[in-house]
Short mmCIF file of C-alpha atoms and ligand atoms in Angstrom, two decimals:
data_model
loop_
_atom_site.label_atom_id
_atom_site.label_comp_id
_atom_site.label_asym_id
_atom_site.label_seq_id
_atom_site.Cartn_x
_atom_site.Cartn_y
_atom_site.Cartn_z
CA UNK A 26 0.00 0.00 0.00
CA UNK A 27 1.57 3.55 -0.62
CA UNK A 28 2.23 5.51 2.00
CA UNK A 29 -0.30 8.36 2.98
CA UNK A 30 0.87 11.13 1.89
CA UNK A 31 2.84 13.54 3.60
CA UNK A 32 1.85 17.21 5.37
CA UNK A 33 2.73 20.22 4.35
CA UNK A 34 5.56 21.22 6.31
CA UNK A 35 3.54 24.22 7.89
CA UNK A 36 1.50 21.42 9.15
CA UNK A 37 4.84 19.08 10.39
CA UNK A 38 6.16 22.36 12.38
CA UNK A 39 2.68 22.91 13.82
CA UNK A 40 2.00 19.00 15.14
CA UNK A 41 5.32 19.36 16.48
CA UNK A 42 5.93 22.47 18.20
CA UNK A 43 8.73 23.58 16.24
CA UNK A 44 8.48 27.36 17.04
CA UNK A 45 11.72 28.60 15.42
CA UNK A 46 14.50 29.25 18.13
CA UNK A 47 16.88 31.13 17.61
CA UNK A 48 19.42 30.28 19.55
CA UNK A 49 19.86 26.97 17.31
CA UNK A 50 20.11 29.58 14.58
CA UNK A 51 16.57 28.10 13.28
CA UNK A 52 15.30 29.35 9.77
CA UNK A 53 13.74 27.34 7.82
CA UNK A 54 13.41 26.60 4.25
CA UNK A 55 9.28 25.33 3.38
CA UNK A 56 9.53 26.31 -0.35
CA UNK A 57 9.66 22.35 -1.79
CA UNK A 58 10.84 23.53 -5.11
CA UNK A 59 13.83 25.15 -3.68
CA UNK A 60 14.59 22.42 -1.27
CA UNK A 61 14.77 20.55 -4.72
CA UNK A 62 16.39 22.82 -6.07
CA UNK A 63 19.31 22.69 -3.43
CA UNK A 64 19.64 19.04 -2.99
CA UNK A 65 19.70 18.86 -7.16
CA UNK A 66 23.12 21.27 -6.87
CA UNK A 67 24.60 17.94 -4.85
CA UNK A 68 24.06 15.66 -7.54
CA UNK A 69 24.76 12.90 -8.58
CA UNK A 70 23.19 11.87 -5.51
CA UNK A 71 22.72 8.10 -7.23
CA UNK A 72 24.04 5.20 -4.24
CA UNK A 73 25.13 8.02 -2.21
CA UNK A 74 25.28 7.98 1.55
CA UNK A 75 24.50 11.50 2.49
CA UNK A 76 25.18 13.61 5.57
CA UNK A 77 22.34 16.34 6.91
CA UNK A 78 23.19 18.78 9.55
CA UNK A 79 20.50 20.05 11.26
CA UNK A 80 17.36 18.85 9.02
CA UNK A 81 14.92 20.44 11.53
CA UNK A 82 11.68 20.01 9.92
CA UNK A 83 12.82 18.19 7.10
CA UNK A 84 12.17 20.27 4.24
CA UNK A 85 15.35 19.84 3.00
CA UNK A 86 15.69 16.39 4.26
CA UNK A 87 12.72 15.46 1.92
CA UNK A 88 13.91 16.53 -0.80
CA UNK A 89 17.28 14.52 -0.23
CA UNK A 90 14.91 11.73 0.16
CA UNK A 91 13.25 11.89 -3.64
CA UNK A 92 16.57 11.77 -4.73
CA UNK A 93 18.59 8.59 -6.02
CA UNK A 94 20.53 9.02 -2.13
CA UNK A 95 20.95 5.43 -0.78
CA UNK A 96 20.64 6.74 2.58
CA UNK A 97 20.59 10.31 4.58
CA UNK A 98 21.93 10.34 7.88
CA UNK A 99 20.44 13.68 9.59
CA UNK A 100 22.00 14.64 12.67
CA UNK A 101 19.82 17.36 15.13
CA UNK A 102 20.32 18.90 18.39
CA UNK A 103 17.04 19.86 18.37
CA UNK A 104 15.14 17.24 20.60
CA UNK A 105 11.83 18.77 19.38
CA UNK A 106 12.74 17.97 15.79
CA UNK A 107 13.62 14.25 16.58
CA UNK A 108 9.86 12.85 16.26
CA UNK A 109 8.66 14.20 12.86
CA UNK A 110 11.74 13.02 11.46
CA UNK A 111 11.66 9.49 12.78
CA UNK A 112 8.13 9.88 10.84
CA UNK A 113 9.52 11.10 8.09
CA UNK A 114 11.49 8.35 8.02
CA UNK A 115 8.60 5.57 8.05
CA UNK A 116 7.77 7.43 4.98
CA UNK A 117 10.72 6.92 2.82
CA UNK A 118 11.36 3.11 4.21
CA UNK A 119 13.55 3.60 6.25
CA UNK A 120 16.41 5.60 4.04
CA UNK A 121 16.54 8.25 6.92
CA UNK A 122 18.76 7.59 9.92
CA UNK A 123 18.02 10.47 12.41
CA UNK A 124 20.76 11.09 14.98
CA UNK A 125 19.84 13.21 18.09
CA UNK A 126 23.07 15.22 19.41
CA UNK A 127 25.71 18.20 18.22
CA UNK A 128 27.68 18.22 14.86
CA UNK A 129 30.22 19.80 16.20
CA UNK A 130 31.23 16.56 18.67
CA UNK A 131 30.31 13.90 15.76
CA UNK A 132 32.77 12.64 13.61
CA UNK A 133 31.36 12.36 10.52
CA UNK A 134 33.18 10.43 8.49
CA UNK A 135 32.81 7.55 10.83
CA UNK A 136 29.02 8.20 10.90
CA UNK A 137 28.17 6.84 7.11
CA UNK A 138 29.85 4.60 4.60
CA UNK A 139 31.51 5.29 1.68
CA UNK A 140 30.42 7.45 -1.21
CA UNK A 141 29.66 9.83 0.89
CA UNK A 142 28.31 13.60 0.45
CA UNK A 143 27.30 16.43 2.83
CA UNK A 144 24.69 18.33 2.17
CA UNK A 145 23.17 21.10 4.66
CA UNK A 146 21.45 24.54 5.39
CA UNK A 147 23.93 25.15 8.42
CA UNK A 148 22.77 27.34 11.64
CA UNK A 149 24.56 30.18 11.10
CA UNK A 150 26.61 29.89 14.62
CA UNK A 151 28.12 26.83 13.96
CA UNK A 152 28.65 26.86 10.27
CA UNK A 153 32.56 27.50 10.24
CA UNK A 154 33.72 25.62 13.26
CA UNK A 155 31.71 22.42 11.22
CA UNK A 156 33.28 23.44 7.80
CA UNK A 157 37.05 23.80 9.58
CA UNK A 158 36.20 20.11 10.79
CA UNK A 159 35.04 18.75 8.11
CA UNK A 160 38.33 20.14 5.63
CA UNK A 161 40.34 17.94 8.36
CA UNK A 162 38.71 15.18 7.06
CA UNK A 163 37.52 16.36 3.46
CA UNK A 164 39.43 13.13 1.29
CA UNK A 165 36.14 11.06 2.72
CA UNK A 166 33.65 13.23 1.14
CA UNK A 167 33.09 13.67 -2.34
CA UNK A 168 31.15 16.92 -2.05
CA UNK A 169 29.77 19.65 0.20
CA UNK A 170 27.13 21.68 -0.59
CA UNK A 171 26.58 24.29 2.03
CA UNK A 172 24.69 27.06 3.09
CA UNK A 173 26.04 30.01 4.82
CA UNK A 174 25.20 33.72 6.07
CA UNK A 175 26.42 35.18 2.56
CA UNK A 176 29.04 36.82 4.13
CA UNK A 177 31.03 33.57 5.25
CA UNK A 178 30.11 31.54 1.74
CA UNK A 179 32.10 35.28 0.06
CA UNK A 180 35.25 34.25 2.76
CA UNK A 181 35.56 30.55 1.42
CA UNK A 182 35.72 31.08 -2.36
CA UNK A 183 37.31 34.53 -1.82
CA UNK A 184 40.58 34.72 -3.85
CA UNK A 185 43.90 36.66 -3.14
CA UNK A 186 43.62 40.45 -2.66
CA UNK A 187 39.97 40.97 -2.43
CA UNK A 188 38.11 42.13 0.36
CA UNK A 189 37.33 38.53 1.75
CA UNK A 190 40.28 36.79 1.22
CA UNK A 191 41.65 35.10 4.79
CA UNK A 192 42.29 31.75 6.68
CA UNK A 193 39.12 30.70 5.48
CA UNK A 194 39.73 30.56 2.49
CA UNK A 195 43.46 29.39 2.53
CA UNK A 196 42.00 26.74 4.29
CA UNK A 197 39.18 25.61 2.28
CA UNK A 198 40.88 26.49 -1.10
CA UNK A 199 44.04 24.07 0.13
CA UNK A 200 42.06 21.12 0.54
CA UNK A 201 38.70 21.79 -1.98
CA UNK A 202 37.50 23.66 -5.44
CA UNK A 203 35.74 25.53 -4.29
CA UNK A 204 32.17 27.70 -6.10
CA UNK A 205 29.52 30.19 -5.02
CA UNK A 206 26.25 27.49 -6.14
CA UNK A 207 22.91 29.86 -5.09
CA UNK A 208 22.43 33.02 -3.38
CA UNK A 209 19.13 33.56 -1.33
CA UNK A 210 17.62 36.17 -0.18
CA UNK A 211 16.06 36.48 3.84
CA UNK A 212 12.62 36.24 2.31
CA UNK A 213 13.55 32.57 1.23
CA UNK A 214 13.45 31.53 4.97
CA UNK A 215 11.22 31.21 7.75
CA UNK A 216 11.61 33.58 9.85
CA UNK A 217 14.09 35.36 7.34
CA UNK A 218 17.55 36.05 8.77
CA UNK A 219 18.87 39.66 8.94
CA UNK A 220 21.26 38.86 5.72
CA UNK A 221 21.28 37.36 2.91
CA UNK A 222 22.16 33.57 2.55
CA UNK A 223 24.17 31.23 -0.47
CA UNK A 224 24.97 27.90 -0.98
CA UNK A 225 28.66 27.15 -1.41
CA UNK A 226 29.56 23.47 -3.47
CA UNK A 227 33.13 22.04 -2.54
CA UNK A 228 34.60 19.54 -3.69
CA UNK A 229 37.53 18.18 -2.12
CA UNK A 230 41.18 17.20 -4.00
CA UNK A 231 41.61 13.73 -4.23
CA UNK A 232 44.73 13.61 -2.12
CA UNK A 233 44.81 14.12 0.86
CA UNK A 234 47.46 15.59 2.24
CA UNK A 235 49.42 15.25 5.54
CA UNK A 236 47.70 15.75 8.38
CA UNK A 237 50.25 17.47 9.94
CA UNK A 238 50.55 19.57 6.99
CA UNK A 239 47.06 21.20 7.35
CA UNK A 240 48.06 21.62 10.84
CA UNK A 241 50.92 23.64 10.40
CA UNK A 242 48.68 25.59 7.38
CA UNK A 243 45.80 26.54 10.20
CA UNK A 244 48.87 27.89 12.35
CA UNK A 245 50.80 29.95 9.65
CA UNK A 246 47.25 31.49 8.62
CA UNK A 247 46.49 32.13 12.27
CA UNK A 248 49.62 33.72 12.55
CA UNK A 249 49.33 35.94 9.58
CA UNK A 250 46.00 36.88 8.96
CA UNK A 251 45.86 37.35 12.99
CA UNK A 252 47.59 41.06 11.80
CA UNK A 253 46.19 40.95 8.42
CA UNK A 254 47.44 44.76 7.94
CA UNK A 255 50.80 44.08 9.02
CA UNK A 256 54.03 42.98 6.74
CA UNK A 257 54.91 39.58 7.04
CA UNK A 258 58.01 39.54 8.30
CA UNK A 259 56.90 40.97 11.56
CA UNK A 260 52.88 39.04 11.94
CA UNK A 261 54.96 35.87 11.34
CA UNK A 262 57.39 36.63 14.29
CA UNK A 263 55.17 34.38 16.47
CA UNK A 264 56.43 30.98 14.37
CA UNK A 265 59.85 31.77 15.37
CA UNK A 266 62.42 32.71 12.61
CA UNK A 267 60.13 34.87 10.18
CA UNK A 268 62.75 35.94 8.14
CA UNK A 269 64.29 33.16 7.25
CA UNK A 270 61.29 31.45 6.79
CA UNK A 271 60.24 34.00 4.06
CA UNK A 272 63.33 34.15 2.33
CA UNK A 273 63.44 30.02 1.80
CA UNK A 274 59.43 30.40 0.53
CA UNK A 275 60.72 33.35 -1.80
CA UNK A 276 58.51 35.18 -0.02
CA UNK A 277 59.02 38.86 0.37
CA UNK A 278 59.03 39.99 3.96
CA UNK A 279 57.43 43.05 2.99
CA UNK A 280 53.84 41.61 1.93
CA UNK A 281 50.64 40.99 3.61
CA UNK A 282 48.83 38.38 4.41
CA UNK A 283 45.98 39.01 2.15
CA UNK A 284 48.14 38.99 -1.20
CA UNK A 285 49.57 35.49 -0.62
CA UNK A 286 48.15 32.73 -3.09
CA UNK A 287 46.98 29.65 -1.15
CA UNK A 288 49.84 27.84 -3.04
CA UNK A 289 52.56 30.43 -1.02
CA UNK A 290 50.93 29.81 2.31
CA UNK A 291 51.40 26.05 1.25
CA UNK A 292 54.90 26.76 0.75
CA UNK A 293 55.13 28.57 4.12
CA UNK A 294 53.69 25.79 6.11
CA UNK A 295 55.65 22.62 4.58
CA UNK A 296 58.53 24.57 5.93
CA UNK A 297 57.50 25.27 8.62
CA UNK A 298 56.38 21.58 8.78
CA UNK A 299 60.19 20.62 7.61
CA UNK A 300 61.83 22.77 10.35
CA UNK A 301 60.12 20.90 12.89
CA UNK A 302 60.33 17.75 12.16
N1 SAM B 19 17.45 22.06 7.35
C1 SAM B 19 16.34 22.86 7.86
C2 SAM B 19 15.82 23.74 6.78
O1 SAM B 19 16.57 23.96 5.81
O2 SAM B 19 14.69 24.20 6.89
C3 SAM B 19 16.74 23.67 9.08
C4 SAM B 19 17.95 24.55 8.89
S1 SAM B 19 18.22 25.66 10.24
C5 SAM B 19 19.14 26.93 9.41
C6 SAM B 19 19.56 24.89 11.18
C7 SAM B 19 19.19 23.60 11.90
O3 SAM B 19 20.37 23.13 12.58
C8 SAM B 19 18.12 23.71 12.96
O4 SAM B 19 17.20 22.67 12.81
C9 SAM B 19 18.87 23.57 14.30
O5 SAM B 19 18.10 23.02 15.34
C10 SAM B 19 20.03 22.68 13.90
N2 SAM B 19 21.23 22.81 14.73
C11 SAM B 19 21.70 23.91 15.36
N3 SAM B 19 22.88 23.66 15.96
C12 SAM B 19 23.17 22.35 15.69
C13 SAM B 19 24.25 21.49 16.03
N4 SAM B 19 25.29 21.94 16.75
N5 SAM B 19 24.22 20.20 15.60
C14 SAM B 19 23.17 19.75 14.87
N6 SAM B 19 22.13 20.52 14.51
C15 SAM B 19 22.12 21.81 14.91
#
């Protein structure tokens, strides 16, 4: 027999008492089309396992669920949330695996089998902290597609000497390619945020470098763009050695931060990497 069909999701957040809070940095998206629309910018989405932070009430989550995805794991912190999507799940046979708890303390890669893809409408709060984890890890994920205040989604795709260029970006631009996929208005949400959102796709390089090299990139970009309007040679003084450092990258002490490519910050941290080991 086929399932009965679903409510609207006005209806879902009703039954459930899902009053928008913003302290979980709640807006949500109830315009089906564009929830298509989103998950459709992840594809192929064919025999993939796919990672959901913060599904809520599931607008987004349903759409993942018309798609070819074998499987969406959603993970929520919202207990509220947890009951409608266990419903939801009934619904699609069992192709939804909800997760009560925090992002930010699961790892996902562990969480879902290989080929794996994120795909998520982020609260706002916790968006980068999530994204740094993730790059940690980024070789196990074929694709993120994420959405961000528009402000943060400018920082990751930003490139050299433009007004968001910085450690997010070095970051996310060492490990991923990285593209600006949708921008949405407030009006797209509800409630609608004070700024506009977008919807950044990354997908990571296939190698994956040494761990210990991404560690020493996150301190050299801490280091420099910490004193972003200061030369090198003196916001790099905290590493020890700044000079030399520079002069072995070909690096002239005399820049700043924001005109490095992400390929001279490379350089910069796999000697600093060298030095120490
Ligand atoms: N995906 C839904 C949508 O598009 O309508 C909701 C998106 S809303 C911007 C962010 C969601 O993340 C909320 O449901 C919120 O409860 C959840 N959330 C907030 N912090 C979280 C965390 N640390 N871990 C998991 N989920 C979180």
């Amino acid at each position: 027999m086929p399932a009965p069909p679903l409510p609207s999701l006005a209806e879902h957040i009703a039954r459930h008492g899902l009053a928008p809070r913003k302290a979980l940095g709640q807006h949500f998206l109830l315009d089906a089309a564009l929830c298509a629309r989103i998950a459709s910018l992840a594809a192929p989405l064919e025999g993939r396992h796919v990672l959901e932070v913060g599904p809520g009430p599931g607008g987004l989550t349903r759409a993942l669920l018309e798609s070819p995805a074998a499987e969406v794991v959603a993970v929520e912190l919202d207990r509220r949330a947890i009951a409608g999507l266990a419903e939801l799940g009934e619904h699609f046979s069992g192709r939804l695996r909800v997760i009560e708890g925090d992002a930010l303390r699961i790892d996902a890669g562990a969480l879902l089998p290989a080929p794996r893809r994120i795909v998520a409408n982020l609260p706002y709060n916790v968006g980068t902290p999530l994204l740094i984890g993730w790059l940690r890890q980024a070789h196990l994920f074929e694709s993120l597609t994420l959405m961000f205040q528009q402000e943060v989604a400018e920082r990751i795709i930003a490139a050299p000497d433009t007004e968001h260029y910085g450690r997010l970006a070095v970051l996310s631009q060492f490990r991923c390619a990285a593209r600006m996929a949708l921008r949405l208005p407030p009006g797209a949400f509800s409630p609608p945020p004070k700024v506009w959102s977008a919807i950044v796709h990354l997908v990571p390089h296939a190698e994956a470098p040494d761990p210990a090299l991404l560690a020493a990139l996150e301190k050299v970009t801490a280091a420099a763009f910490g004193q972003r309007r200061k030369m090198l040679r003196s916001s790099l003084k905290s590493l020890g050695g700044a000079e030399a450092l520079l002069e072995a990258a070909a690096i002239e002490g005399t820049r700043r931060a924001e005109t490095l490519s992400v390929a001279e910050f490379t350089r910069l941290a796999e000697l600093v990497l060298a030095r120490a080991g």
